[in-house]
Tab-separated table of N, CA and C in Angstrom:
chain	number	residue	atom	x	y	z
A	1	UNK	N	29.570	-12.513	19.211
A	1	UNK	CA	28.741	-11.821	18.246
A	1	UNK	C	28.156	-12.835	17.261
A	2	UNK	N	26.914	-12.574	16.877
A	2	UNK	CA	26.256	-13.370	15.854
A	2	UNK	C	25.833	-12.437	14.736
A	3	UNK	N	26.179	-12.780	13.537
A	3	UNK	CA	25.796	-11.982	12.373
A	3	UNK	C	24.517	-12.575	11.791
A	4	UNK	N	23.517	-11.732	11.578
A	4	UNK	CA	22.251	-12.161	10.988
A	4	UNK	C	22.078	-11.454	9.653
A	5	UNK	N	21.407	-12.118	8.757
A	5	UNK	CA	21.135	-11.529	7.442
A	5	UNK	C	19.654	-11.645	7.155
A	6	UNK	N	19.077	-10.557	6.661
A	6	UNK	CA	17.665	-10.532	6.290
A	6	UNK	C	17.576	-10.324	4.788
A	7	UNK	N	16.751	-11.128	4.144
A	7	UNK	CA	16.530	-10.973	2.713
A	7	UNK	C	15.052	-10.700	2.472
A	8	UNK	N	14.798	-9.853	1.512
A	8	UNK	CA	13.425	-9.601	1.087
A	8	UNK	C	13.317	-10.004	-0.381
A	9	UNK	N	12.088	-10.209	-0.826
A	9	UNK	CA	11.875	-10.622	-2.210
A	9	UNK	C	10.697	-9.845	-2.793
A	10	UNK	N	10.831	-9.482	-4.057
A	10	UNK	CA	9.720	-8.885	-4.786
A	10	UNK	C	9.964	-9.109	-6.267
A	11	UNK	N	8.887	-9.047	-7.029
A	11	UNK	CA	8.970	-9.185	-8.481
A	11	UNK	C	8.885	-7.810	-9.106
A	12	UNK	N	9.677	-7.583	-10.141
A	12	UNK	CA	9.636	-6.318	-10.867
A	12	UNK	C	9.218	-6.582	-12.303
A	13	UNK	N	8.249	-5.820	-12.747
A	13	UNK	CA	7.758	-5.883	-14.121
A	13	UNK	C	8.081	-4.565	-14.799
A	14	UNK	N	8.291	-4.610	-16.092
A	14	UNK	CA	8.607	-3.388	-16.830
A	14	UNK	C	7.419	-2.455	-16.958
A	15	UNK	N	6.217	-3.027	-16.993
A	15	UNK	CA	5.025	-2.199	-17.158
A	15	UNK	C	3.799	-2.919	-16.619
A	16	UNK	N	2.726	-2.172	-16.491
A	16	UNK	CA	1.463	-2.745	-16.023
A	16	UNK	C	0.953	-3.836	-16.955
A	17	UNK	N	1.274	-3.732	-18.217
A	17	UNK	CA	0.767	-4.683	-19.215
A	17	UNK	C	1.234	-6.111	-18.952
A	18	UNK	N	2.297	-6.281	-18.176
A	18	UNK	CA	2.804	-7.616	-17.865
A	18	UNK	C	2.053	-8.298	-16.724
A	19	UNK	N	1.224	-7.549	-16.002
A	19	UNK	CA	0.502	-8.098	-14.851
A	19	UNK	C	-0.674	-8.956	-15.286
A	20	UNK	N	-1.126	-9.827	-14.374
A	20	UNK	CA	-2.354	-10.556	-14.657
A	20	UNK	C	-3.516	-9.562	-14.650
A	21	UNK	N	-4.644	-9.977	-15.170
A	21	UNK	CA	-5.781	-9.067	-15.343
A	21	UNK	C	-6.256	-8.463	-14.036
A	22	UNK	N	-6.345	-9.262	-12.986
A	22	UNK	CA	-6.849	-8.759	-11.699
A	22	UNK	C	-5.921	-7.685	-11.134
A	23	UNK	N	-4.615	-7.902	-11.197
A	23	UNK	CA	-3.663	-6.913	-10.684
A	23	UNK	C	-3.632	-5.666	-11.561
A	24	UNK	N	-3.706	-5.852	-12.865
A	24	UNK	CA	-3.749	-4.720	-13.791
A	24	UNK	C	-4.965	-3.834	-13.491
A	25	UNK	N	-6.122	-4.465	-13.346
A	25	UNK	CA	-7.344	-3.714	-13.062
A	25	UNK	C	-7.257	-2.989	-11.724
A	26	UNK	N	-6.646	-3.618	-10.715
A	26	UNK	CA	-6.501	-2.982	-9.415
A	26	UNK	C	-5.599	-1.752	-9.511
A	27	UNK	N	-4.570	-1.823	-10.337
A	27	UNK	CA	-3.692	-0.668	-10.542
A	27	UNK	C	-4.455	0.487	-11.186
A	28	UNK	N	-5.335	0.184	-12.121
A	28	UNK	CA	-6.158	1.240	-12.724
A	28	UNK	C	-7.078	1.870	-11.679
A	29	UNK	N	-7.571	1.064	-10.744
A	29	UNK	CA	-8.415	1.593	-9.669
A	29	UNK	C	-7.602	2.504	-8.745
A	30	UNK	N	-6.339	2.153	-8.482
A	30	UNK	CA	-5.479	3.019	-7.668
A	30	UNK	C	-5.263	4.357	-8.367
A	31	UNK	N	-5.104	4.315	-9.684
A	31	UNK	CA	-4.955	5.558	-10.442
A	31	UNK	C	-6.222	6.399	-10.341
A	32	UNK	N	-7.390	5.766	-10.333
A	32	UNK	CA	-8.641	6.508	-10.154
A	32	UNK	C	-8.705	7.159	-8.777
A	33	UNK	N	-8.167	6.493	-7.776
A	33	UNK	CA	-8.174	7.032	-6.414
A	33	UNK	C	-7.351	8.320	-6.318
A	34	UNK	N	-6.362	8.481	-7.186
A	34	UNK	CA	-5.554	9.715	-7.203
A	34	UNK	C	-6.421	10.960	-7.339
A	35	UNK	N	-7.521	10.829	-8.052
A	35	UNK	CA	-8.388	11.975	-8.325
A	35	UNK	C	-9.020	12.541	-7.058
A	36	UNK	N	-9.080	11.747	-5.993
A	36	UNK	CA	-9.694	12.187	-4.730
A	36	UNK	C	-8.659	12.700	-3.731
A	37	UNK	N	-7.396	12.719	-4.133
A	37	UNK	CA	-6.334	13.201	-3.239
A	37	UNK	C	-6.554	14.671	-2.899
A	38	UNK	N	-6.348	14.992	-1.637
A	38	UNK	CA	-6.358	16.393	-1.199
A	38	UNK	C	-4.924	16.698	-0.787
A	39	UNK	N	-4.154	17.242	-1.718
A	39	UNK	CA	-2.719	17.462	-1.482
A	39	UNK	C	-2.280	18.843	-1.976
A	40	UNK	N	-2.930	19.904	-1.481
A	40	UNK	CA	-2.586	21.240	-1.957
A	40	UNK	C	-1.219	21.736	-1.479
A	41	UNK	N	-0.658	21.127	-0.457
A	41	UNK	CA	0.608	21.599	0.105
A	41	UNK	C	1.798	20.898	-0.534
A	42	UNK	N	1.767	19.580	-0.598
A	42	UNK	CA	2.880	18.837	-1.195
A	42	UNK	C	2.731	18.713	-2.710
A	43	UNK	N	1.488	18.796	-3.191
A	43	UNK	CA	1.182	18.566	-4.612
A	43	UNK	C	1.624	17.167	-5.051
A	44	UNK	N	1.663	16.245	-4.098
A	44	UNK	CA	2.086	14.865	-4.325
A	44	UNK	C	0.884	13.974	-4.031
A	45	UNK	N	0.239	13.520	-5.111
A	45	UNK	CA	-0.984	12.737	-4.993
A	45	UNK	C	-0.655	11.244	-4.897
A	46	UNK	N	-1.330	10.569	-3.981
A	46	UNK	CA	-1.155	9.127	-3.822
A	46	UNK	C	-2.531	8.484	-3.827
A	47	UNK	N	-2.644	7.384	-4.553
A	47	UNK	CA	-3.893	6.637	-4.608
A	47	UNK	C	-3.656	5.188	-4.254
A	48	UNK	N	-4.596	4.615	-3.526
A	48	UNK	CA	-4.520	3.204	-3.145
A	48	UNK	C	-5.859	2.545	-3.425
A	49	UNK	N	-5.809	1.294	-3.812
A	49	UNK	CA	-7.027	0.511	-4.017
A	49	UNK	C	-6.803	-0.869	-3.408
A	50	UNK	N	-7.774	-1.298	-2.611
A	50	UNK	CA	-7.735	-2.628	-2.007
A	50	UNK	C	-8.716	-3.525	-2.733
A	51	UNK	N	-8.292	-4.763	-3.009
A	51	UNK	CA	-9.220	-5.775	-3.534
A	51	UNK	C	-9.496	-6.756	-2.397
A	52	UNK	N	-10.761	-6.871	-2.038
A	52	UNK	CA	-11.143	-7.769	-0.972
A	52	UNK	C	-11.453	-9.159	-1.528
A	53	UNK	N	-11.509	-10.135	-0.658
A	53	UNK	CA	-11.785	-11.506	-1.079
A	53	UNK	C	-13.095	-11.601	-1.854
A	54	UNK	N	-14.079	-10.788	-1.482
A	54	UNK	CA	-15.377	-10.787	-2.161
A	54	UNK	C	-15.312	-10.168	-3.554
A	55	UNK	N	-14.188	-9.503	-3.878
A	55	UNK	CA	-14.067	-8.798	-5.148
A	55	UNK	C	-14.329	-7.309	-5.022
A	56	UNK	N	-14.850	-6.878	-3.890
A	56	UNK	CA	-15.121	-5.454	-3.661
A	56	UNK	C	-13.807	-4.674	-3.688
A	57	UNK	N	-13.859	-3.463	-4.231
A	57	UNK	CA	-12.702	-2.568	-4.268
A	57	UNK	C	-12.943	-1.425	-3.299
A	58	UNK	N	-11.937	-1.125	-2.499
A	58	UNK	CA	-11.973	-0.003	-1.557
A	58	UNK	C	-10.879	0.973	-1.962
A	59	UNK	N	-11.174	2.257	-1.885
A	59	UNK	CA	-10.251	3.296	-2.330
A	59	UNK	C	-9.713	4.110	-1.164
A	60	UNK	N	-8.541	4.642	-1.361
A	60	UNK	CA	-7.958	5.588	-0.424
A	60	UNK	C	-7.081	6.558	-1.186
A	61	UNK	N	-7.014	7.782	-0.709
A	61	UNK	CA	-6.111	8.771	-1.291
A	61	UNK	C	-5.555	9.603	-0.149
A	62	UNK	N	-4.374	10.175	-0.365
A	62	UNK	CA	-3.783	10.969	0.704
A	62	UNK	C	-4.617	12.225	0.937
A	63	UNK	N	-4.723	12.579	2.212
A	63	UNK	CA	-5.524	13.720	2.645
A	63	UNK	C	-4.649	14.600	3.519
A	64	UNK	N	-4.236	15.742	2.979
A	64	UNK	CA	-3.362	16.654	3.713
A	64	UNK	C	-4.175	17.676	4.497
A	65	UNK	N	-3.496	18.278	5.457
A	65	UNK	CA	-4.098	19.321	6.268
A	65	UNK	C	-3.006	20.323	6.590
A	66	UNK	N	-3.343	21.597	6.594
A	66	UNK	CA	-2.357	22.632	6.870
A	66	UNK	C	-1.752	22.463	8.263
A	67	UNK	N	-2.467	21.846	9.173
A	67	UNK	CA	-1.949	21.589	10.519
A	67	UNK	C	-1.245	20.228	10.508
A	68	UNK	N	-0.020	20.205	9.976
A	68	UNK	CA	0.747	18.962	9.958
A	68	UNK	C	0.901	18.457	11.379
A	69	UNK	N	0.838	17.214	11.690
A	69	UNK	CA	0.703	16.042	10.828
A	69	UNK	C	-0.719	15.505	10.798
A	70	UNK	N	-1.689	16.362	10.697
A	70	UNK	CA	-3.087	15.937	10.756
A	70	UNK	C	-3.561	15.166	9.536
A	71	UNK	N	-2.800	15.149	8.470
A	71	UNK	CA	-3.202	14.428	7.276
A	71	UNK	C	-3.027	12.930	7.434
A	72	UNK	N	-3.362	12.206	6.382
A	72	UNK	CA	-3.262	10.752	6.413
A	72	UNK	C	-2.897	10.242	5.028
A	73	UNK	N	-2.071	9.217	5.001
A	73	UNK	CA	-1.625	8.598	3.749
A	73	UNK	C	-2.758	7.798	3.106
A	74	UNK	N	-2.666	7.617	1.814
A	74	UNK	CA	-3.683	6.876	1.058
A	74	UNK	C	-3.859	5.453	1.572
A	75	UNK	N	-2.754	4.805	1.904
A	75	UNK	CA	-2.815	3.425	2.354
A	75	UNK	C	-3.638	3.297	3.632
A	76	UNK	N	-3.380	4.189	4.602
A	76	UNK	CA	-4.109	4.112	5.866
A	76	UNK	C	-5.562	4.532	5.702
A	77	UNK	N	-5.840	5.483	4.815
A	77	UNK	CA	-7.237	5.837	4.548
A	77	UNK	C	-7.994	4.591	4.093
A	78	UNK	N	-7.425	3.859	3.146
A	78	UNK	CA	-8.083	2.654	2.615
A	78	UNK	C	-8.165	1.552	3.674
A	79	UNK	N	-7.070	1.302	4.371
A	79	UNK	CA	-7.052	0.213	5.356
A	79	UNK	C	-7.968	0.498	6.548
A	80	UNK	N	-8.016	1.744	7.008
A	80	UNK	CA	-8.904	2.066	8.119
A	80	UNK	C	-10.369	2.007	7.681
A	81	UNK	N	-10.651	2.405	6.444
A	81	UNK	CA	-12.014	2.277	5.934
A	81	UNK	C	-12.406	0.802	5.901
A	82	UNK	N	-11.474	-0.035	5.410
A	82	UNK	CA	-11.727	-1.487	5.409
A	82	UNK	C	-12.050	-1.965	6.819
A	83	UNK	N	-11.210	-1.603	7.794
A	83	UNK	CA	-11.400	-2.063	9.161
A	83	UNK	C	-12.722	-1.613	9.765
A	84	UNK	N	-13.178	-0.429	9.388
A	84	UNK	CA	-14.426	0.105	9.933
A	84	UNK	C	-15.656	-0.458	9.230
A	85	UNK	N	-15.509	-0.905	7.989
A	85	UNK	CA	-16.675	-1.283	7.201
A	85	UNK	C	-16.699	-2.720	6.686
A	86	UNK	N	-15.533	-3.351	6.523
A	86	UNK	CA	-15.483	-4.692	5.923
A	86	UNK	C	-14.475	-5.611	6.614
A	87	UNK	N	-14.385	-5.605	7.938
A	87	UNK	CA	-13.320	-6.371	8.598
A	87	UNK	C	-13.410	-7.883	8.416
A	88	UNK	N	-14.565	-8.389	8.004
A	88	UNK	CA	-14.716	-9.834	7.812
A	88	UNK	C	-14.542	-10.258	6.359
A	89	UNK	N	-14.126	-9.345	5.520
A	89	UNK	CA	-13.878	-9.616	4.099
A	89	UNK	C	-12.382	-9.377	3.864
A	90	UNK	N	-11.550	-10.410	3.930
A	90	UNK	CA	-10.096	-10.225	3.911
A	90	UNK	C	-9.576	-9.432	2.709
A	91	UNK	N	-8.525	-8.665	2.977
A	91	UNK	CA	-7.831	-7.915	1.929
A	91	UNK	C	-6.906	-8.884	1.209
A	92	UNK	N	-7.086	-9.006	-0.093
A	92	UNK	CA	-6.214	-9.868	-0.885
A	92	UNK	C	-5.032	-9.105	-1.464
A	93	UNK	N	-5.307	-7.906	-1.975
A	93	UNK	CA	-4.253	-7.148	-2.657
A	93	UNK	C	-4.494	-5.658	-2.489
A	94	UNK	N	-3.396	-4.920	-2.593
A	94	UNK	CA	-3.451	-3.462	-2.520
A	94	UNK	C	-2.534	-2.908	-3.598
A	95	UNK	N	-3.050	-1.989	-4.412
A	95	UNK	CA	-2.233	-1.307	-5.417
A	95	UNK	C	-2.061	0.142	-4.988
A	96	UNK	N	-0.846	0.657	-5.165
A	96	UNK	CA	-0.526	2.021	-4.744
A	96	UNK	C	0.241	2.710	-5.863
A	97	UNK	N	-0.172	3.923	-6.167
A	97	UNK	CA	0.542	4.716	-7.158
A	97	UNK	C	0.587	6.165	-6.690
A	98	UNK	N	1.449	6.922	-7.298
A	98	UNK	CA	1.593	8.339	-6.935
A	98	UNK	C	1.857	9.149	-8.193
A	99	UNK	N	1.613	10.447	-8.069
A	99	UNK	CA	1.809	11.346	-9.202
A	99	UNK	C	1.983	12.771	-8.682
A	100	UNK	N	2.777	13.540	-9.374
A	100	UNK	CA	2.928	14.951	-9.057
A	100	UNK	C	3.145	15.710	-10.355
A	101	UNK	N	2.731	16.953	-10.374
A	101	UNK	CA	2.970	17.804	-11.535
A	101	UNK	C	4.340	18.464	-11.460
A	102	UNK	N	5.020	18.292	-10.340
A	102	UNK	CA	6.301	18.954	-10.097
A	102	UNK	C	7.476	18.240	-10.774
A	103	UNK	N	7.395	16.908	-10.908
A	103	UNK	CA	8.456	16.127	-11.542
A	103	UNK	C	7.890	14.768	-11.931
A	104	UNK	N	8.636	14.022	-12.747
A	104	UNK	CA	8.181	12.714	-13.193
A	104	UNK	C	8.678	11.634	-12.241
A	105	UNK	N	7.778	10.774	-11.820
A	105	UNK	CA	8.153	9.629	-10.999
A	105	UNK	C	8.573	8.492	-11.918
A	106	UNK	N	9.763	7.985	-11.720
A	106	UNK	CA	10.282	6.932	-12.596
A	106	UNK	C	10.452	5.594	-11.881
A	107	UNK	N	10.109	5.554	-10.589
A	107	UNK	CA	10.111	4.282	-9.870
A	107	UNK	C	8.964	4.312	-8.863
A	108	UNK	N	8.517	3.152	-8.418
A	108	UNK	CA	7.404	3.116	-7.466
A	108	UNK	C	7.738	3.839	-6.172
A	109	UNK	N	6.706	4.401	-5.570
A	109	UNK	CA	6.828	5.050	-4.272
A	109	UNK	C	6.430	4.015	-3.218
A	110	UNK	N	7.279	3.840	-2.229
A	110	UNK	CA	6.995	2.869	-1.176
A	110	UNK	C	6.199	3.525	-0.049
A	111	UNK	N	5.543	2.700	0.714
A	111	UNK	CA	4.743	3.180	1.840
A	111	UNK	C	5.639	3.622	2.990
A	112	UNK	N	5.130	4.562	3.781
A	112	UNK	CA	5.875	5.027	4.962
A	112	UNK	C	5.805	3.956	6.052
A	113	UNK	N	6.609	4.138	7.077
A	113	UNK	CA	6.649	3.184	8.176
A	113	UNK	C	5.324	3.025	8.890
A	114	UNK	N	4.589	4.124	9.084
A	114	UNK	CA	3.284	4.042	9.753
A	114	UNK	C	2.312	3.194	8.938
A	115	UNK	N	2.309	3.383	7.633
A	115	UNK	CA	1.423	2.593	6.776
A	115	UNK	C	1.823	1.120	6.784
A	116	UNK	N	3.128	0.856	6.785
A	116	UNK	CA	3.592	-0.528	6.827
A	116	UNK	C	3.181	-1.205	8.133
A	117	UNK	N	3.247	-0.478	9.237
A	117	UNK	CA	2.836	-1.063	10.516
A	117	UNK	C	1.344	-1.371	10.509
A	118	UNK	N	0.527	-0.487	9.928
A	118	UNK	CA	-0.912	-0.747	9.828
A	118	UNK	C	-1.158	-1.952	8.928
A	119	UNK	N	-0.446	-2.037	7.820
A	119	UNK	CA	-0.566	-3.192	6.924
A	119	UNK	C	-0.209	-4.479	7.669
A	120	UNK	N	0.832	-4.429	8.501
A	120	UNK	CA	1.220	-5.595	9.289
A	120	UNK	C	0.090	-6.008	10.232
A	121	UNK	N	-0.552	-5.040	10.843
A	121	UNK	CA	-1.646	-5.331	11.776
A	121	UNK	C	-2.823	-5.960	11.043
A	122	UNK	N	-3.115	-5.482	9.824
A	122	UNK	CA	-4.204	-6.053	9.033
A	122	UNK	C	-3.876	-7.499	8.666
A	123	UNK	N	-2.645	-7.743	8.225
A	123	UNK	CA	-2.256	-9.122	7.896
A	123	UNK	C	-2.393	-10.029	9.117
A	124	UNK	N	-1.971	-9.548	10.261
A	124	UNK	CA	-2.065	-10.351	11.484
A	124	UNK	C	-3.524	-10.610	11.829
A	125	UNK	N	-4.347	-9.581	11.726
A	125	UNK	CA	-5.769	-9.706	12.068
A	125	UNK	C	-6.469	-10.737	11.194
A	126	UNK	N	-6.150	-10.735	9.910
A	126	UNK	CA	-6.829	-11.651	8.996
A	126	UNK	C	-6.060	-12.950	8.775
A	127	UNK	N	-4.897	-13.079	9.390
A	127	UNK	CA	-4.056	-14.283	9.254
A	127	UNK	C	-3.801	-14.627	7.793
A	128	UNK	N	-3.528	-13.590	7.021
A	128	UNK	CA	-3.332	-13.795	5.588
A	128	UNK	C	-2.464	-12.667	5.033
A	129	UNK	N	-1.463	-13.031	4.256
A	129	UNK	CA	-0.583	-12.041	3.630
A	129	UNK	C	-1.346	-11.243	2.578
A	130	UNK	N	-0.905	-10.026	2.357
A	130	UNK	CA	-1.500	-9.144	1.361
A	130	UNK	C	-0.496	-8.916	0.244
A	131	UNK	N	-0.962	-9.040	-0.977
A	131	UNK	CA	-0.149	-8.767	-2.166
A	131	UNK	C	-0.165	-7.254	-2.390
A	132	UNK	N	1.002	-6.632	-2.401
A	132	UNK	CA	1.094	-5.182	-2.586
A	132	UNK	C	1.732	-4.902	-3.936
A	133	UNK	N	1.082	-4.056	-4.718
A	133	UNK	CA	1.562	-3.703	-6.055
A	133	UNK	C	1.863	-2.215	-6.045
A	134	UNK	N	3.114	-1.880	-6.241
A	134	UNK	CA	3.558	-0.481	-6.265
A	134	UNK	C	3.958	-0.146	-7.691
A	135	UNK	N	3.510	1.009	-8.182
A	135	UNK	CA	3.929	1.373	-9.534
A	135	UNK	C	3.951	2.873	-9.741
A	136	UNK	N	4.834	3.253	-10.643
A	136	UNK	CA	4.925	4.637	-11.090
A	136	UNK	C	4.342	4.693	-12.495
A	137	UNK	N	3.629	5.758	-12.822
A	137	UNK	CA	3.031	5.838	-14.153
A	137	UNK	C	4.046	5.670	-15.290
A	138	UNK	N	5.278	6.108	-15.083
A	138	UNK	CA	6.298	6.028	-16.130
A	138	UNK	C	7.454	5.115	-15.720
A	139	UNK	N	7.173	4.088	-14.942
A	139	UNK	CA	8.270	3.258	-14.469
A	139	UNK	C	7.862	1.816	-14.258
A	140	UNK	N	8.691	1.096	-13.536
A	140	UNK	CA	8.428	-0.325	-13.303
A	140	UNK	C	7.308	-0.550	-12.291
A	141	UNK	N	6.925	-1.812	-12.175
A	141	UNK	CA	5.905	-2.250	-11.226
A	141	UNK	C	6.575	-3.240	-10.285
A	142	UNK	N	6.389	-3.037	-8.986
A	142	UNK	CA	6.917	-3.963	-7.990
A	142	UNK	C	5.746	-4.692	-7.344
A	143	UNK	N	5.830	-6.016	-7.301
A	143	UNK	CA	4.810	-6.842	-6.662
A	143	UNK	C	5.462	-7.537	-5.471
A	144	UNK	N	4.898	-7.277	-4.300
A	144	UNK	CA	5.491	-7.742	-3.047
A	144	UNK	C	4.470	-8.592	-2.305
A	145	UNK	N	4.864	-9.793	-1.934
A	145	UNK	CA	3.973	-10.702	-1.207
A	145	UNK	C	4.271	-10.631	0.282
A	146	UNK	N	3.342	-10.115	1.056
A	146	UNK	CA	3.466	-10.117	2.507
A	146	UNK	C	4.316	-8.998	3.075
A	147	UNK	N	3.968	-8.596	4.279
A	147	UNK	CA	4.613	-7.468	4.932
A	147	UNK	C	6.080	-7.732	5.264
A	148	UNK	N	6.452	-8.979	5.528
A	148	UNK	CA	7.846	-9.258	5.881
A	148	UNK	C	8.811	-8.855	4.776
A	149	UNK	N	8.328	-8.763	3.553
A	149	UNK	CA	9.173	-8.342	2.439
A	149	UNK	C	9.249	-6.828	2.304
A	150	UNK	N	8.546	-6.109	3.171
A	150	UNK	CA	8.645	-4.649	3.198
A	150	UNK	C	9.139	-4.124	4.535
A	151	UNK	N	8.803	-4.816	5.589
A	151	UNK	CA	9.140	-4.369	6.935
A	151	UNK	C	9.644	-5.579	7.728
A	152	UNK	N	10.928	-5.919	7.540
A	152	UNK	CA	11.421	-7.153	8.157
A	152	UNK	C	11.427	-7.137	9.685
A	153	UNK	N	11.518	-5.983	10.308
A	153	UNK	CA	11.466	-5.905	11.765
A	153	UNK	C	10.111	-5.355	12.186
A	154	UNK	N	9.115	-6.227	12.182
A	154	UNK	CA	7.769	-5.836	12.569
A	154	UNK	C	7.702	-5.587	14.067
A	155	UNK	N	6.863	-4.667	14.480
A	155	UNK	CA	6.612	-4.473	15.898
A	155	UNK	C	5.365	-5.237	16.271
A	156	UNK	N	5.547	-6.316	16.997
A	156	UNK	CA	4.439	-7.063	17.582
A	156	UNK	C	4.855	-7.474	18.972
A	157	UNK	N	4.017	-7.204	19.908
A	157	UNK	CA	4.237	-7.635	21.281
A	157	UNK	C	3.006	-8.395	21.704
A	158	UNK	N	3.099	-9.715	21.679
A	158	UNK	CA	1.946	-10.574	21.952
A	158	UNK	C	1.345	-10.327	23.331
A	159	UNK	N	2.151	-9.938	24.311
A	159	UNK	CA	1.636	-9.716	25.660
A	159	UNK	C	0.693	-8.509	25.734
A	160	UNK	N	0.715	-7.640	24.719
A	160	UNK	CA	-0.219	-6.509	24.710
A	160	UNK	C	-1.650	-6.948	24.438
A	161	UNK	N	-1.836	-8.125	23.853
A	161	UNK	CA	-3.171	-8.590	23.500
A	161	UNK	C	-3.756	-9.518	24.541
A	162	UNK	N	-3.029	-9.845	25.593
A	162	UNK	CA	-3.561	-10.777	26.598
A	162	UNK	C	-4.117	-10.048	27.797
C-alpha cells in the first residue's frame, strides 16, 4: 500500500475591501449578475463574472427550469458564453457570489462538480490557470488559484483528443 496526500491552497480575506481593485470590481460585477438569475424554485440566486485578458467582463447567472435538471449554473452560463463568443481572449479571473431571501449566507458557496469540470476544461484549453474568487455578502472571501486547488482529481483522458 502507498499512502498519498493531496493539499489544496487558497487565501481567505475577511471582506471584499481587502482585495485588490481589479478583484474587488469583479466581485461587484458578480453581484450585478445576481439580478439576472432565474431561480423561482430554489430562490437561491447565483451570479458569476469573468474578467478576460482584454479586460472585458462576461456575466452568468443561474437559470432554473421546472423540468429539472434542465437549468444551468451561473458559472457554466458564463463559461459557455465565453467559449461561444470569446475563446481567443483568455479568462483571467472569475468571481462568484450567491444570495437567498430564505437565510443568510455566511461563507462562500463553492461551485458544483460539473462547473469545476468545465472550469478545468477552460484552463486546459487556454493553458492558463484561472483565479477564482468566491464570496458571501456577509462573510469571508476565498481566492483560489487554479482548478487543482478546487478539484484535485481532474478528469482528463488525453487519448480522447487524439
